[in-house]
């Protein structure tokens, strides 16, 4: 991966789980395993089991971490912690404190808009977030949206880093502009803007191509079938449940839509882009840093249902526009969000964390 003389202990969710963090963890474990020069261990601190099962997993993780901390020279060791919200903050606080007592540098990799979560948190959760942010040696965010929040805890140029997620890209663009099928991929929830999407579709339904349809893929938090029927969309909107996307999965779609209210940098956006699928997204998190509106997709304001519907209608009605945007987004994703580029940046980041007092 890098010439950095570091031992890396990564702590996070089970890579076999669903979700963006697990997807990144799988990619990282695969890449580190190819390079025998790196001393790397991935410690699973959580999974998608019951509360009792998660507690047992975390207890085993702490035992494994303690052994690593005792066995490796602290001066050449980095503990890289993947963190989102809620319970993962509590786990991160324990892990950071364990590493700190041993004199090991810690890097907290934040996979959410922690500033917004902090604002809405209880006093105890705010304290936990503050503890983690103050105690860790460096913070990694998926976009610049968290820069000011990190700075409020003393993390500046030497300890705050923006590192967008990365994906594997096919060798050539597989996009088929003849498809008028749109994809939503993520939790089917209010935070992901699914109700905005349905309202937007209801407003423009009559102006869409005759063969247009939308697949909703993900865990249902809304009783979504009822929501679809209430809006008279059962003939064009299909709920497919939880899926495991592969290259063949993305080949069916001509548009990706993600109208999130809260976001960091979703893997669904990068995966769609890696397969040449242009997107209509909101300006939540760092999505507007990935999608160049009017060039390789469209960005609308969070909650702007009218604009969302208009952009979906425009995209699905114009095959030439989608083809042009597909070429642009595929080339950009290969150049900027490949795993090769990601690993090089990560290696440089580790070097900087080790040398800063």
PDB file of N, CA, C and O in Angstrom, residues 261-320:
ATOM      1  N   UNK A 261     -32.068  13.605   2.962  1.00  0.00           N
ATOM      2  CA  UNK A 261     -32.087  14.753   3.856  1.00  0.00           C
ATOM      3  C   UNK A 261     -30.806  14.813   4.677  1.00  0.00           C
ATOM      4  O   UNK A 261     -30.305  15.894   4.995  1.00  0.00           O
ATOM      5  N   UNK A 262     -30.303  13.642   5.073  1.00  0.00           N
ATOM      6  CA  UNK A 262     -29.065  13.527   5.844  1.00  0.00           C
ATOM      7  C   UNK A 262     -28.152  12.560   5.110  1.00  0.00           C
ATOM      8  O   UNK A 262     -28.582  11.497   4.682  1.00  0.00           O
ATOM      9  N   UNK A 263     -26.892  12.939   4.993  1.00  0.00           N
ATOM     10  CA  UNK A 263     -25.998  12.082   4.199  1.00  0.00           C
ATOM     11  C   UNK A 263     -24.559  12.437   4.496  1.00  0.00           C
ATOM     12  O   UNK A 263     -24.262  13.517   5.030  1.00  0.00           O
ATOM     13  N   UNK A 264     -23.642  11.533   4.168  1.00  0.00           N
ATOM     14  CA  UNK A 264     -22.207  11.824   4.145  1.00  0.00           C
ATOM     15  C   UNK A 264     -21.777  11.680   2.694  1.00  0.00           C
ATOM     16  O   UNK A 264     -21.977  12.576   1.892  1.00  0.00           O
ATOM     17  N   UNK A 265     -21.217  10.516   2.350  1.00  0.00           N
ATOM     18  CA  UNK A 265     -20.952  10.200   0.943  1.00  0.00           C
ATOM     19  C   UNK A 265     -21.392   8.761   0.717  1.00  0.00           C
ATOM     20  O   UNK A 265     -20.652   7.830   1.024  1.00  0.00           O
ATOM     21  N   UNK A 266     -22.602   8.548   0.208  1.00  0.00           N
ATOM     22  CA  UNK A 266     -23.160   7.198   0.110  1.00  0.00           C
ATOM     23  C   UNK A 266     -22.479   6.343  -0.957  1.00  0.00           C
ATOM     24  O   UNK A 266     -22.182   6.818  -2.052  1.00  0.00           O
ATOM     25  N   UNK A 267     -22.255   5.084  -0.614  1.00  0.00           N
ATOM     26  CA  UNK A 267     -21.679   4.159  -1.576  1.00  0.00           C
ATOM     27  C   UNK A 267     -22.595   3.955  -2.771  1.00  0.00           C
ATOM     28  O   UNK A 267     -22.125   3.703  -3.884  1.00  0.00           O
ATOM     29  N   UNK A 268     -23.894   4.050  -2.554  1.00  0.00           N
ATOM     30  CA  UNK A 268     -24.823   3.856  -3.666  1.00  0.00           C
ATOM     31  C   UNK A 268     -24.524   4.828  -4.797  1.00  0.00           C
ATOM     32  O   UNK A 268     -24.572   4.463  -5.984  1.00  0.00           O
ATOM     33  N   UNK A 269     -24.210   6.069  -4.456  1.00  0.00           N
ATOM     34  CA  UNK A 269     -23.887   7.072  -5.475  1.00  0.00           C
ATOM     35  C   UNK A 269     -22.619   6.690  -6.232  1.00  0.00           C
ATOM     36  O   UNK A 269     -22.570   6.754  -7.468  1.00  0.00           O
ATOM     37  N   UNK A 270     -21.586   6.286  -5.514  1.00  0.00           N
ATOM     38  CA  UNK A 270     -20.333   5.925  -6.173  1.00  0.00           C
ATOM     39  C   UNK A 270     -20.478   4.649  -6.992  1.00  0.00           C
ATOM     40  O   UNK A 270     -19.909   4.538  -8.083  1.00  0.00           O
ATOM     41  N   UNK A 271     -21.226   3.676  -6.477  1.00  0.00           N
ATOM     42  CA  UNK A 271     -21.415   2.433  -7.220  1.00  0.00           C
ATOM     43  C   UNK A 271     -22.174   2.683  -8.516  1.00  0.00           C
ATOM     44  O   UNK A 271     -21.818   2.136  -9.571  1.00  0.00           O
ATOM     45  N   UNK A 272     -23.216   3.492  -8.445  1.00  0.00           N
ATOM     46  CA  UNK A 272     -23.957   3.833  -9.665  1.00  0.00           C
ATOM     47  C   UNK A 272     -23.043   4.574 -10.645  1.00  0.00           C
ATOM     48  O   UNK A 272     -23.021   4.274 -11.846  1.00  0.00           O
ATOM     49  N   UNK A 273     -22.270   5.528 -10.137  1.00  0.00           N
ATOM     50  CA  UNK A 273     -21.366   6.303 -10.992  1.00  0.00           C
ATOM     51  C   UNK A 273     -20.310   5.422 -11.635  1.00  0.00           C
ATOM     52  O   UNK A 273     -19.934   5.619 -12.798  1.00  0.00           O
ATOM     53  N   UNK A 274     -19.814   4.426 -10.889  1.00  0.00           N
ATOM     54  CA  UNK A 274     -18.805   3.512 -11.424  1.00  0.00           C
ATOM     55  C   UNK A 274     -19.342   2.690 -12.583  1.00  0.00           C
ATOM     56  O   UNK A 274     -18.572   2.202 -13.410  1.00  0.00           O
ATOM     57  N   UNK A 275     -20.662   2.552 -12.660  1.00  0.00           N
ATOM     58  CA  UNK A 275     -21.292   1.827 -13.760  1.00  0.00           C
ATOM     59  C   UNK A 275     -21.893   2.784 -14.791  1.00  0.00           C
ATOM     60  O   UNK A 275     -22.735   2.393 -15.602  1.00  0.00           O
ATOM     61  N   UNK A 276     -21.444   4.031 -14.748  1.00  0.00           N
ATOM     62  CA  UNK A 276     -21.846   5.006 -15.752  1.00  0.00           C
ATOM     63  C   UNK A 276     -23.262   5.517 -15.616  1.00  0.00           C
ATOM     64  O   UNK A 276     -23.795   6.116 -16.560  1.00  0.00           O
ATOM     65  N   UNK A 277     -23.887   5.329 -14.462  1.00  0.00           N
ATOM     66  CA  UNK A 277     -25.272   5.755 -14.289  1.00  0.00           C
ATOM     67  C   UNK A 277     -25.294   7.166 -13.718  1.00  0.00           C
ATOM     68  O   UNK A 277     -24.813   7.396 -12.601  1.00  0.00           O
ATOM     69  N   UNK A 278     -25.827   8.140 -14.450  1.00  0.00           N
ATOM     70  CA  UNK A 278     -25.923   9.501 -13.909  1.00  0.00           C
ATOM     71  C   UNK A 278     -26.955   9.562 -12.796  1.00  0.00           C
ATOM     72  O   UNK A 278     -27.869   8.731 -12.720  1.00  0.00           O
ATOM     73  N   UNK A 279     -26.811  10.558 -11.924  1.00  0.00           N
ATOM     74  CA  UNK A 279     -27.644  10.636 -10.729  1.00  0.00           C
ATOM     75  C   UNK A 279     -28.350  11.966 -10.592  1.00  0.00           C
ATOM     76  O   UNK A 279     -27.853  13.005 -11.051  1.00  0.00           O
ATOM     77  N   UNK A 280     -29.498  11.929  -9.927  1.00  0.00           N
ATOM     78  CA  UNK A 280     -30.162  13.115  -9.406  1.00  0.00           C
ATOM     79  C   UNK A 280     -30.102  12.996  -7.892  1.00  0.00           C
ATOM     80  O   UNK A 280     -30.634  12.036  -7.320  1.00  0.00           O
ATOM     81  N   UNK A 281     -29.423  13.950  -7.227  1.00  0.00           N
ATOM     82  CA  UNK A 281     -29.209  13.882  -5.784  1.00  0.00           C
ATOM     83  C   UNK A 281     -29.517  15.235  -5.163  1.00  0.00           C
ATOM     84  O   UNK A 281     -29.682  16.239  -5.856  1.00  0.00           O
ATOM     85  N   UNK A 282     -29.563  15.257  -3.843  1.00  0.00           N
ATOM     86  CA  UNK A 282     -29.694  16.517  -3.111  1.00  0.00           C
ATOM     87  C   UNK A 282     -28.306  17.016  -2.703  1.00  0.00           C
ATOM     88  O   UNK A 282     -27.304  16.319  -2.874  1.00  0.00           O
ATOM     89  N   UNK A 283     -28.282  18.202  -2.128  1.00  0.00           N
ATOM     90  CA  UNK A 283     -27.010  18.780  -1.701  1.00  0.00           C
ATOM     91  C   UNK A 283     -26.650  18.398  -0.268  1.00  0.00           C
ATOM     92  O   UNK A 283     -25.903  19.108   0.413  1.00  0.00           O
ATOM     93  N   UNK A 284     -27.145  17.260   0.198  1.00  0.00           N
ATOM     94  CA  UNK A 284     -26.813  16.779   1.541  1.00  0.00           C
ATOM     95  C   UNK A 284     -25.396  16.216   1.566  1.00  0.00           C
ATOM     96  O   UNK A 284     -24.927  15.622   0.599  1.00  0.00           O
ATOM     97  N   UNK A 285     -24.708  16.407   2.701  1.00  0.00           N
ATOM     98  CA  UNK A 285     -23.367  15.862   2.850  1.00  0.00           C
ATOM     99  C   UNK A 285     -22.436  16.344   1.752  1.00  0.00           C
ATOM    100  O   UNK A 285     -22.399  17.520   1.409  1.00  0.00           O
ATOM    101  N   UNK A 286     -21.679  15.400   1.190  1.00  0.00           N
ATOM    102  CA  UNK A 286     -20.722  15.767   0.138  1.00  0.00           C
ATOM    103  C   UNK A 286     -21.178  15.324  -1.245  1.00  0.00           C
ATOM    104  O   UNK A 286     -20.373  15.272  -2.173  1.00  0.00           O
ATOM    105  N   UNK A 287     -22.481  15.033  -1.412  1.00  0.00           N
ATOM    106  CA  UNK A 287     -22.938  14.577  -2.725  1.00  0.00           C
ATOM    107  C   UNK A 287     -22.742  15.645  -3.797  1.00  0.00           C
ATOM    108  O   UNK A 287     -22.419  15.323  -4.947  1.00  0.00           O
ATOM    109  N   UNK A 288     -22.905  16.910  -3.415  1.00  0.00           N
ATOM    110  CA  UNK A 288     -22.699  17.976  -4.392  1.00  0.00           C
ATOM    111  C   UNK A 288     -21.222  18.147  -4.744  1.00  0.00           C
ATOM    112  O   UNK A 288     -20.897  18.811  -5.735  1.00  0.00           O
ATOM    113  N   UNK A 289     -20.324  17.564  -3.951  1.00  0.00           N
ATOM    114  CA  UNK A 289     -18.903  17.580  -4.282  1.00  0.00           C
ATOM    115  C   UNK A 289     -18.558  16.477  -5.279  1.00  0.00           C
ATOM    116  O   UNK A 289     -17.514  16.521  -5.923  1.00  0.00           O
ATOM    117  N   UNK A 290     -19.437  15.500  -5.387  1.00  0.00           N
ATOM    118  CA  UNK A 290     -19.217  14.365  -6.297  1.00  0.00           C
ATOM    119  C   UNK A 290     -19.939  14.587  -7.625  1.00  0.00           C
ATOM    120  O   UNK A 290     -19.382  14.334  -8.696  1.00  0.00           O
ATOM    121  N   UNK A 291     -21.167  15.060  -7.558  1.00  0.00           N
ATOM    122  CA  UNK A 291     -21.972  15.276  -8.765  1.00  0.00           C
ATOM    123  C   UNK A 291     -21.825  16.724  -9.219  1.00  0.00           C
ATOM    124  O   UNK A 291     -22.116  17.656  -8.467  1.00  0.00           O
ATOM    125  N   UNK A 292     -21.351  16.911 -10.436  1.00  0.00           N
ATOM    126  CA  UNK A 292     -21.266  18.252 -11.028  1.00  0.00           C
ATOM    127  C   UNK A 292     -22.586  18.522 -11.741  1.00  0.00           C
ATOM    128  O   UNK A 292     -22.843  18.007 -12.830  1.00  0.00           O
ATOM    129  N   UNK A 293     -23.430  19.317 -11.125  1.00  0.00           N
ATOM    130  CA  UNK A 293     -24.771  19.536 -11.648  1.00  0.00           C
ATOM    131  C   UNK A 293     -24.727  20.121 -13.055  1.00  0.00           C
ATOM    132  O   UNK A 293     -23.939  21.025 -13.352  1.00  0.00           O
ATOM    133  N   UNK A 294     -25.545  19.555 -13.927  1.00  0.00           N
ATOM    134  CA  UNK A 294     -25.646  19.914 -15.344  1.00  0.00           C
ATOM    135  C   UNK A 294     -24.515  19.338 -16.187  1.00  0.00           C
ATOM    136  O   UNK A 294     -24.496  19.525 -17.405  1.00  0.00           O
ATOM    137  N   UNK A 295     -23.565  18.642 -15.568  1.00  0.00           N
ATOM    138  CA  UNK A 295     -22.454  18.051 -16.306  1.00  0.00           C
ATOM    139  C   UNK A 295     -22.507  16.525 -16.279  1.00  0.00           C
ATOM    140  O   UNK A 295     -22.442  15.878 -17.325  1.00  0.00           O
ATOM    141  N   UNK A 296     -22.595  15.934 -15.091  1.00  0.00           N
ATOM    142  CA  UNK A 296     -22.682  14.480 -15.015  1.00  0.00           C
ATOM    143  C   UNK A 296     -23.841  14.020 -14.135  1.00  0.00           C
ATOM    144  O   UNK A 296     -23.895  12.890 -13.685  1.00  0.00           O
ATOM    145  N   UNK A 297     -24.779  14.905 -13.903  1.00  0.00           N
ATOM    146  CA  UNK A 297     -25.963  14.606 -13.100  1.00  0.00           C
ATOM    147  C   UNK A 297     -26.624  15.911 -12.700  1.00  0.00           C
ATOM    148  O   UNK A 297     -26.301  16.979 -13.242  1.00  0.00           O
ATOM    149  N   UNK A 298     -27.542  15.832 -11.753  1.00  0.00           N
ATOM    150  CA  UNK A 298     -28.210  17.037 -11.252  1.00  0.00           C
ATOM    151  C   UNK A 298     -28.215  17.027  -9.731  1.00  0.00           C
ATOM    152  O   UNK A 298     -28.389  15.968  -9.102  1.00  0.00           O
ATOM    153  N   UNK A 299     -28.031  18.208  -9.144  1.00  0.00           N
ATOM    154  CA  UNK A 299     -28.112  18.399  -7.700  1.00  0.00           C
ATOM    155  C   UNK A 299     -29.247  19.368  -7.408  1.00  0.00           C
ATOM    156  O   UNK A 299     -29.325  20.445  -8.015  1.00  0.00           O
ATOM    157  N   UNK A 300     -30.140  18.984  -6.484  1.00  0.00           N
ATOM    158  CA  UNK A 300     -31.229  19.868  -6.070  1.00  0.00           C
ATOM    159  C   UNK A 300     -31.138  20.086  -4.568  1.00  0.00           C
ATOM    160  O   UNK A 300     -30.465  19.341  -3.859  1.00  0.00           O
ATOM    161  N   UNK A 301     -31.801  21.116  -4.078  1.00  0.00           N
ATOM    162  CA  UNK A 301     -31.791  21.387  -2.638  1.00  0.00           C
ATOM    163  C   UNK A 301     -32.571  20.309  -1.889  1.00  0.00           C
ATOM    164  O   UNK A 301     -33.558  19.770  -2.390  1.00  0.00           O
ATOM    165  N   UNK A 302     -32.128  20.027  -0.678  1.00  0.00           N
ATOM    166  CA  UNK A 302     -32.841  19.076   0.175  1.00  0.00           C
ATOM    167  C   UNK A 302     -34.294  19.520   0.334  1.00  0.00           C
ATOM    168  O   UNK A 302     -34.564  20.675   0.665  1.00  0.00           O
ATOM    169  N   UNK A 303     -35.222  18.605   0.080  1.00  0.00           N
ATOM    170  CA  UNK A 303     -36.640  18.890   0.274  1.00  0.00           C
ATOM    171  C   UNK A 303     -37.326  19.602  -0.867  1.00  0.00           C
ATOM    172  O   UNK A 303     -38.538  19.860  -0.794  1.00  0.00           O
ATOM    173  N   UNK A 304     -36.598  19.919  -1.943  1.00  0.00           N
ATOM    174  CA  UNK A 304     -37.199  20.627  -3.083  1.00  0.00           C
ATOM    175  C   UNK A 304     -37.845  19.597  -4.014  1.00  0.00           C
ATOM    176  O   UNK A 304     -37.257  19.159  -5.002  1.00  0.00           O
ATOM    177  N   UNK A 305     -39.077  19.227  -3.695  1.00  0.00           N
ATOM    178  CA  UNK A 305     -39.775  18.165  -4.417  1.00  0.00           C
ATOM    179  C   UNK A 305     -40.030  18.561  -5.858  1.00  0.00           C
ATOM    180  O   UNK A 305     -39.922  17.738  -6.781  1.00  0.00           O
ATOM    181  N   UNK A 306     -40.361  19.817  -6.093  1.00  0.00           N
ATOM    182  CA  UNK A 306     -40.639  20.276  -7.454  1.00  0.00           C
ATOM    183  C   UNK A 306     -39.414  20.135  -8.345  1.00  0.00           C
ATOM    184  O   UNK A 306     -39.492  19.614  -9.470  1.00  0.00           O
ATOM    185  N   UNK A 307     -38.264  20.582  -7.863  1.00  0.00           N
ATOM    186  CA  UNK A 307     -37.029  20.477  -8.652  1.00  0.00           C
ATOM    187  C   UNK A 307     -36.634  19.022  -8.845  1.00  0.00           C
ATOM    188  O   UNK A 307     -36.164  18.628  -9.919  1.00  0.00           O
ATOM    189  N   UNK A 308     -36.832  18.220  -7.824  1.00  0.00           N
ATOM    190  CA  UNK A 308     -36.512  16.794  -7.920  1.00  0.00           C
ATOM    191  C   UNK A 308     -37.318  16.135  -9.028  1.00  0.00           C
ATOM    192  O   UNK A 308     -36.775  15.413  -9.882  1.00  0.00           O
ATOM    193  N   UNK A 309     -38.625  16.390  -9.038  1.00  0.00           N
ATOM    194  CA  UNK A 309     -39.463  15.812 -10.075  1.00  0.00           C
ATOM    195  C   UNK A 309     -39.088  16.295 -11.460  1.00  0.00           C
ATOM    196  O   UNK A 309     -39.053  15.513 -12.423  1.00  0.00           O
ATOM    197  N   UNK A 310     -38.784  17.565 -11.571  1.00  0.00           N
ATOM    198  CA  UNK A 310     -38.413  18.133 -12.874  1.00  0.00           C
ATOM    199  C   UNK A 310     -37.147  17.491 -13.414  1.00  0.00           C
ATOM    200  O   UNK A 310     -37.057  17.170 -14.609  1.00  0.00           O
ATOM    201  N   UNK A 311     -36.130  17.305 -12.552  1.00  0.00           N
ATOM    202  CA  UNK A 311     -34.865  16.714 -13.017  1.00  0.00           C
ATOM    203  C   UNK A 311     -35.037  15.243 -13.374  1.00  0.00           C
ATOM    204  O   UNK A 311     -34.443  14.776 -14.347  1.00  0.00           O
ATOM    205  N   UNK A 312     -35.854  14.530 -12.623  1.00  0.00           N
ATOM    206  CA  UNK A 312     -36.115  13.126 -12.964  1.00  0.00           C
ATOM    207  C   UNK A 312     -36.809  13.036 -14.311  1.00  0.00           C
ATOM    208  O   UNK A 312     -36.452  12.220 -15.169  1.00  0.00           O
ATOM    209  N   UNK A 313     -37.828  13.873 -14.506  1.00  0.00           N
ATOM    210  CA  UNK A 313     -38.549  13.885 -15.787  1.00  0.00           C
ATOM    211  C   UNK A 313     -37.600  14.200 -16.929  1.00  0.00           C
ATOM    212  O   UNK A 313     -37.615  13.521 -17.970  1.00  0.00           O
ATOM    213  N   UNK A 314     -36.784  15.207 -16.740  1.00  0.00           N
ATOM    214  CA  UNK A 314     -35.870  15.619 -17.801  1.00  0.00           C
ATOM    215  C   UNK A 314     -34.888  14.502 -18.141  1.00  0.00           C
ATOM    216  O   UNK A 314     -34.624  14.234 -19.324  1.00  0.00           O
ATOM    217  N   UNK A 315     -34.342  13.862 -17.125  1.00  0.00           N
ATOM    218  CA  UNK A 315     -33.346  12.815 -17.360  1.00  0.00           C
ATOM    219  C   UNK A 315     -33.951  11.601 -18.055  1.00  0.00           C
ATOM    220  O   UNK A 315     -33.393  11.087 -19.036  1.00  0.00           O
ATOM    221  N   UNK A 316     -35.092  11.140 -17.571  1.00  0.00           N
ATOM    222  CA  UNK A 316     -35.687   9.937 -18.149  1.00  0.00           C
ATOM    223  C   UNK A 316     -36.245  10.187 -19.546  1.00  0.00           C
ATOM    224  O   UNK A 316     -36.410   9.241 -20.325  1.00  0.00           O
ATOM    225  N   UNK A 317     -36.501  11.438 -19.876  1.00  0.00           N
ATOM    226  CA  UNK A 317     -37.072  11.764 -21.194  1.00  0.00           C
ATOM    227  C   UNK A 317     -36.014  12.064 -22.250  1.00  0.00           C
ATOM    228  O   UNK A 317     -36.360  12.254 -23.417  1.00  0.00           O
ATOM    229  N   UNK A 318     -34.757  12.119 -21.869  1.00  0.00           N
ATOM    230  CA  UNK A 318     -33.709  12.546 -22.797  1.00  0.00           C
ATOM    231  C   UNK A 318     -32.561  11.539 -22.796  1.00  0.00           C
ATOM    232  O   UNK A 318     -31.621  11.642 -22.011  1.00  0.00           O
ATOM    233  N   UNK A 319     -32.624  10.571 -23.719  1.00  0.00           N
ATOM    234  CA  UNK A 319     -31.597   9.535 -23.794  1.00  0.00           C
ATOM    235  C   UNK A 319     -30.224  10.115 -24.135  1.00  0.00           C
ATOM    236  O   UNK A 319     -29.199   9.660 -23.612  1.00  0.00           O
ATOM    237  N   UNK A 320     -30.201  11.107 -24.993  1.00  0.00           N
ATOM    238  CA  UNK A 320     -28.924  11.709 -25.387  1.00  0.00           C
ATOM    239  C   UNK A 320     -28.260  12.401 -24.204  1.00  0.00           C
ATOM    240  O   UNK A 320     -27.031  12.324 -24.031  1.00  0.00           O
TER     241      UNK A 320
END
